[in-house]
């Protein structure tokens, strides 16, 4: 299936010059969404994945059904202050400032194999921080998977050393 056909493009949103990739048309179509998750699960089977992890909020959209399809747990990666129990945190730089991501300290066992899932790979800053956070907590990144990759932004460069997959690619 050509999933690219199922993603709506909205030009000049949210500002002029941006070509927004709208996944609501993909996730709103039950059979297409199921096929996408099934295809992603098929690629991860046999990699001894113990958990799926995803950053809020769109990483949850794809990560939870993928974890269900694989029969593994899901680890939510949240912004600081959103998780109620003891956490492990990482602060990383943004274009203008910094941000902090957290996971529960007891999210997984040391050495667990974790696939990171998110909707979009752009510059790679957030997802590389997610990978470092998982490793800081004692996990191993088995795979980093996206629905969309904006190849012109070279986010894959920040994920050197990881197995990176994307379902569809756009220049920008």
PDB file of C-alpha atoms in Angstrom:
ATOM      1  CA  UNK A   1       0.000   0.000   0.000  1.00  0.00           C
ATOM      2  CA  UNK A   2       1.239   3.495  -0.796  1.00  0.00           C
ATOM      3  CA  UNK A   3       0.808   5.234   2.550  1.00  0.00           C
ATOM      4  CA  UNK A   4       2.047   8.499   1.067  1.00  0.00           C
ATOM      5  CA  UNK A   5      -1.249   8.727  -0.807  1.00  0.00           C
ATOM      6  CA  UNK A   6      -3.079   8.608   2.539  1.00  0.00           C
ATOM      7  CA  UNK A   7      -1.262  11.597   4.056  1.00  0.00           C
ATOM      8  CA  UNK A   8      -2.812  15.003   3.366  1.00  0.00           C
ATOM      9  CA  UNK A   9      -0.429  17.830   2.463  1.00  0.00           C
ATOM     10  CA  UNK A  10      -1.400  21.313   3.607  1.00  0.00           C
ATOM     11  CA  UNK A  11       0.758  24.052   2.127  1.00  0.00           C
ATOM     12  CA  UNK A  12       1.687  27.134   4.143  1.00  0.00           C
ATOM     13  CA  UNK A  13       0.629  25.639   7.478  1.00  0.00           C
ATOM     14  CA  UNK A  14       1.268  26.570  10.226  1.00  0.00           C
ATOM     15  CA  UNK A  15       3.182  29.401   8.546  1.00  0.00           C
ATOM     16  CA  UNK A  16       3.944  30.381   4.983  1.00  0.00           C
ATOM     17  CA  UNK A  17       6.561  28.171   3.349  1.00  0.00           C
ATOM     18  CA  UNK A  18       5.819  25.062   5.426  1.00  0.00           C
ATOM     19  CA  UNK A  19       4.363  21.987   3.710  1.00  0.00           C
ATOM     20  CA  UNK A  20       2.515  20.287   6.581  1.00  0.00           C
ATOM     21  CA  UNK A  21       2.151  16.496   6.486  1.00  0.00           C
ATOM     22  CA  UNK A  22      -1.259  15.762   8.046  1.00  0.00           C
ATOM     23  CA  UNK A  23      -1.497  12.216   9.436  1.00  0.00           C
ATOM     24  CA  UNK A  24      -5.140  12.581  10.516  1.00  0.00           C
ATOM     25  CA  UNK A  25      -6.252  11.310   7.113  1.00  0.00           C
ATOM     26  CA  UNK A  26      -4.118   8.190   7.592  1.00  0.00           C
ATOM     27  CA  UNK A  27      -5.150   7.401  11.166  1.00  0.00           C
ATOM     28  CA  UNK A  28      -8.786   8.265  10.438  1.00  0.00           C
ATOM     29  CA  UNK A  29      -9.027   5.438   7.911  1.00  0.00           C
ATOM     30  CA  UNK A  30      -9.326   2.236   9.973  1.00  0.00           C
ATOM     31  CA  UNK A  31      -8.220  -0.285   7.322  1.00  0.00           C
ATOM     32  CA  UNK A  32      -5.246   1.889   6.286  1.00  0.00           C
ATOM     33  CA  UNK A  33      -4.194   2.503   9.893  1.00  0.00           C
ATOM     34  CA  UNK A  34      -4.416  -1.232  10.632  1.00  0.00           C
ATOM     35  CA  UNK A  35      -2.320  -2.074   7.575  1.00  0.00           C
ATOM     36  CA  UNK A  36       0.306   0.487   8.592  1.00  0.00           C
ATOM     37  CA  UNK A  37       0.587  -0.920  12.122  1.00  0.00           C
ATOM     38  CA  UNK A  38       0.635  -4.505  10.808  1.00  0.00           C
ATOM     39  CA  UNK A  39       3.415  -3.630   8.337  1.00  0.00           C
ATOM     40  CA  UNK A  40       5.487  -1.927  11.036  1.00  0.00           C
ATOM     41  CA  UNK A  41       4.951  -4.866  13.414  1.00  0.00           C
ATOM     42  CA  UNK A  42       6.042  -7.314  10.711  1.00  0.00           C
ATOM     43  CA  UNK A  43       9.335  -5.415  10.303  1.00  0.00           C
ATOM     44  CA  UNK A  44       9.982  -5.521  14.054  1.00  0.00           C
ATOM     45  CA  UNK A  45       9.107  -9.178  14.603  1.00  0.00           C
ATOM     46  CA  UNK A  46      12.186 -11.309  15.077  1.00  0.00           C
ATOM     47  CA  UNK A  47      14.178  -8.418  16.587  1.00  0.00           C
ATOM     48  CA  UNK A  48      13.458  -9.526  20.162  1.00  0.00           C
ATOM     49  CA  UNK A  49      11.731  -6.267  21.030  1.00  0.00           C
ATOM     50  CA  UNK A  50      10.800  -6.064  24.720  1.00  0.00           C
ATOM     51  CA  UNK A  51       9.051  -2.667  24.630  1.00  0.00           C
ATOM     52  CA  UNK A  52       7.909   0.101  22.345  1.00  0.00           C
ATOM     53  CA  UNK A  53       8.603   3.665  23.515  1.00  0.00           C
ATOM     54  CA  UNK A  54       7.249   6.866  22.056  1.00  0.00           C
ATOM     55  CA  UNK A  55       7.316  10.574  22.870  1.00  0.00           C
ATOM     56  CA  UNK A  56       4.092  12.399  23.569  1.00  0.00           C
ATOM     57  CA  UNK A  57       1.777  12.884  21.843  1.00  0.00           C
ATOM     58  CA  UNK A  58       2.046  11.518  18.319  1.00  0.00           C
ATOM     59  CA  UNK A  59       4.485   8.794  19.339  1.00  0.00           C
ATOM     60  CA  UNK A  60       1.648   7.460  21.481  1.00  0.00           C
ATOM     61  CA  UNK A  61      -0.696   7.304  18.462  1.00  0.00           C
ATOM     62  CA  UNK A  62       1.555   4.820  16.666  1.00  0.00           C
ATOM     63  CA  UNK A  63       3.471   3.284  19.560  1.00  0.00           C
ATOM     64  CA  UNK A  64       0.548   1.931  21.564  1.00  0.00           C
ATOM     65  CA  UNK A  65      -1.105  -0.056  18.750  1.00  0.00           C
ATOM     66  CA  UNK A  66       2.321  -1.266  17.635  1.00  0.00           C
ATOM     67  CA  UNK A  67       3.094  -2.500  21.164  1.00  0.00           C
ATOM     68  CA  UNK A  68      -0.297  -4.234  21.201  1.00  0.00           C
ATOM     69  CA  UNK A  69       0.393  -5.885  17.829  1.00  0.00           C
ATOM     70  CA  UNK A  70       3.728  -7.199  19.117  1.00  0.00           C
ATOM     71  CA  UNK A  71       2.393  -8.203  22.533  1.00  0.00           C
ATOM     72  CA  UNK A  72       4.874  -5.984  24.386  1.00  0.00           C
ATOM     73  CA  UNK A  73       4.573  -3.063  26.786  1.00  0.00           C
ATOM     74  CA  UNK A  74       4.568   0.628  25.900  1.00  0.00           C
ATOM     75  CA  UNK A  75       6.813   3.230  27.550  1.00  0.00           C
ATOM     76  CA  UNK A  76       5.485   6.793  27.415  1.00  0.00           C
ATOM     77  CA  UNK A  77       8.171   9.455  27.091  1.00  0.00           C
ATOM     78  CA  UNK A  78       6.766  12.641  28.607  1.00  0.00           C
ATOM     79  CA  UNK A  79       7.733  16.238  29.213  1.00  0.00           C
ATOM     80  CA  UNK A  80       8.989  17.076  32.709  1.00  0.00           C
ATOM     81  CA  UNK A  81       6.411  16.925  35.481  1.00  0.00           C
ATOM     82  CA  UNK A  82       3.832  14.741  33.702  1.00  0.00           C
ATOM     83  CA  UNK A  83       4.745  11.366  35.250  1.00  0.00           C
ATOM     84  CA  UNK A  84       3.702  10.624  38.855  1.00  0.00           C
ATOM     85  CA  UNK A  85       6.386   8.153  40.009  1.00  0.00           C
ATOM     86  CA  UNK A  86      10.174   8.434  40.220  1.00  0.00           C
ATOM     87  CA  UNK A  87      11.677   9.318  36.836  1.00  0.00           C
ATOM     88  CA  UNK A  88      14.862   9.343  34.812  1.00  0.00           C
ATOM     89  CA  UNK A  89      15.258  12.601  32.871  1.00  0.00           C
ATOM     90  CA  UNK A  90      17.319  14.127  30.119  1.00  0.00           C
ATOM     91  CA  UNK A  91      17.557  17.781  29.129  1.00  0.00           C
ATOM     92  CA  UNK A  92      18.415  18.584  25.539  1.00  0.00           C
ATOM     93  CA  UNK A  93      18.909  21.704  23.445  1.00  0.00           C
ATOM     94  CA  UNK A  94      16.306  23.095  21.072  1.00  0.00           C
ATOM     95  CA  UNK A  95      16.793  25.825  18.484  1.00  0.00           C
ATOM     96  CA  UNK A  96      15.767  28.395  21.101  1.00  0.00           C
ATOM     97  CA  UNK A  97      16.248  27.024  24.606  1.00  0.00           C
ATOM     98  CA  UNK A  98      16.013  23.527  26.019  1.00  0.00           C
ATOM     99  CA  UNK A  99      13.479  20.887  27.021  1.00  0.00           C
ATOM    100  CA  UNK A 100      13.408  17.943  29.412  1.00  0.00           C
ATOM    101  CA  UNK A 101      11.995  14.480  28.760  1.00  0.00           C
ATOM    102  CA  UNK A 102      11.281  11.805  31.357  1.00  0.00           C
ATOM    103  CA  UNK A 103      10.353   8.153  31.733  1.00  0.00           C
ATOM    104  CA  UNK A 104       9.453   6.273  34.879  1.00  0.00           C
ATOM    105  CA  UNK A 105      12.559   4.805  36.489  1.00  0.00           C
ATOM    106  CA  UNK A 106      10.878   1.380  36.629  1.00  0.00           C
ATOM    107  CA  UNK A 107       9.627   1.415  32.997  1.00  0.00           C
ATOM    108  CA  UNK A 108      11.784  -1.553  31.994  1.00  0.00           C
ATOM    109  CA  UNK A 109      14.496  -3.932  33.122  1.00  0.00           C
ATOM    110  CA  UNK A 110      18.156  -3.165  32.476  1.00  0.00           C
ATOM    111  CA  UNK A 111      19.197  -4.457  29.057  1.00  0.00           C
ATOM    112  CA  UNK A 112      15.650  -4.417  27.630  1.00  0.00           C
ATOM    113  CA  UNK A 113      15.471  -4.059  23.838  1.00  0.00           C
ATOM    114  CA  UNK A 114      13.326  -1.082  22.934  1.00  0.00           C
ATOM    115  CA  UNK A 115      11.991   0.224  19.629  1.00  0.00           C
ATOM    116  CA  UNK A 116      11.410   3.978  19.560  1.00  0.00           C
ATOM    117  CA  UNK A 117       8.420   5.079  17.475  1.00  0.00           C
ATOM    118  CA  UNK A 118       7.276   8.540  16.398  1.00  0.00           C
ATOM    119  CA  UNK A 119       5.282  10.070  13.583  1.00  0.00           C
ATOM    120  CA  UNK A 120       7.945  12.292  12.023  1.00  0.00           C
ATOM    121  CA  UNK A 121      11.711  12.483  11.668  1.00  0.00           C
ATOM    122  CA  UNK A 122      12.677  16.069  10.917  1.00  0.00           C
ATOM    123  CA  UNK A 123      15.883  17.416  12.510  1.00  0.00           C
ATOM    124  CA  UNK A 124      16.230  14.444  14.880  1.00  0.00           C
ATOM    125  CA  UNK A 125      16.737  16.444  18.070  1.00  0.00           C
ATOM    126  CA  UNK A 126      13.855  15.100  20.131  1.00  0.00           C
ATOM    127  CA  UNK A 127      14.151  11.478  19.068  1.00  0.00           C
ATOM    128  CA  UNK A 128      17.918  11.414  19.643  1.00  0.00           C
ATOM    129  CA  UNK A 129      17.245  12.740  23.163  1.00  0.00           C
ATOM    130  CA  UNK A 130      14.671   9.941  23.589  1.00  0.00           C
ATOM    131  CA  UNK A 131      17.272   7.368  22.551  1.00  0.00           C
ATOM    132  CA  UNK A 132      19.833   8.776  25.001  1.00  0.00           C
ATOM    133  CA  UNK A 133      17.184   8.753  27.760  1.00  0.00           C
ATOM    134  CA  UNK A 134      16.409   5.060  27.161  1.00  0.00           C
ATOM    135  CA  UNK A 135      20.124   4.247  27.216  1.00  0.00           C
ATOM    136  CA  UNK A 136      20.672   6.367  30.348  1.00  0.00           C
ATOM    137  CA  UNK A 137      18.006   4.239  32.060  1.00  0.00           C
ATOM    138  CA  UNK A 138      19.786   1.025  30.980  1.00  0.00           C
ATOM    139  CA  UNK A 139      17.869   0.076  27.849  1.00  0.00           C
ATOM    140  CA  UNK A 140      19.127  -0.866  24.400  1.00  0.00           C
ATOM    141  CA  UNK A 141      17.710   0.818  21.307  1.00  0.00           C
ATOM    142  CA  UNK A 142      16.807  -1.983  18.908  1.00  0.00           C
ATOM    143  CA  UNK A 143      15.174   0.220  16.270  1.00  0.00           C
ATOM    144  CA  UNK A 144      13.988   3.783  15.634  1.00  0.00           C
ATOM    145  CA  UNK A 145      10.870   3.900  13.470  1.00  0.00           C
ATOM    146  CA  UNK A 146       8.882   6.732  11.893  1.00  0.00           C
ATOM    147  CA  UNK A 147       5.869   7.105   9.682  1.00  0.00           C
ATOM    148  CA  UNK A 148       7.303  10.143   7.849  1.00  0.00           C
ATOM    149  CA  UNK A 149      10.892  11.238   7.252  1.00  0.00           C
ATOM    150  CA  UNK A 150      11.780  14.686   5.933  1.00  0.00           C
ATOM    151  CA  UNK A 151      15.053  13.646   4.301  1.00  0.00           C
ATOM    152  CA  UNK A 152      16.209  17.175   3.482  1.00  0.00           C
ATOM    153  CA  UNK A 153      16.477  18.038   7.173  1.00  0.00           C
ATOM    154  CA  UNK A 154      19.008  15.219   7.743  1.00  0.00           C
ATOM    155  CA  UNK A 155      17.598  14.089  11.088  1.00  0.00           C
ATOM    156  CA  UNK A 156      18.939  10.618  10.385  1.00  0.00           C
ATOM    157  CA  UNK A 157      22.446  12.047  10.893  1.00  0.00           C
ATOM    158  CA  UNK A 158      21.670  12.543  14.612  1.00  0.00           C
ATOM    159  CA  UNK A 159      20.712   8.872  14.828  1.00  0.00           C
ATOM    160  CA  UNK A 160      23.988   7.487  13.520  1.00  0.00           C
ATOM    161  CA  UNK A 161      24.606   4.035  14.949  1.00  0.00           C
ATOM    162  CA  UNK A 162      20.905   3.168  15.269  1.00  0.00           C
ATOM    163  CA  UNK A 163      18.744   1.156  12.912  1.00  0.00           C
ATOM    164  CA  UNK A 164      16.365   3.784  11.475  1.00  0.00           C
ATOM    165  CA  UNK A 165      13.256   3.042   9.384  1.00  0.00           C
ATOM    166  CA  UNK A 166      10.644   5.344   7.877  1.00  0.00           C
ATOM    167  CA  UNK A 167       7.501   4.360   6.011  1.00  0.00           C
ATOM    168  CA  UNK A 168       7.341   7.380   3.670  1.00  0.00           C
ATOM    169  CA  UNK A 169       9.867  10.025   2.778  1.00  0.00           C
ATOM    170  CA  UNK A 170       9.558  13.626   1.607  1.00  0.00           C
ATOM    171  CA  UNK A 171      12.368  16.040   0.808  1.00  0.00           C
ATOM    172  CA  UNK A 172      10.761  18.647   3.148  1.00  0.00           C
TER     173      UNK A 172
END
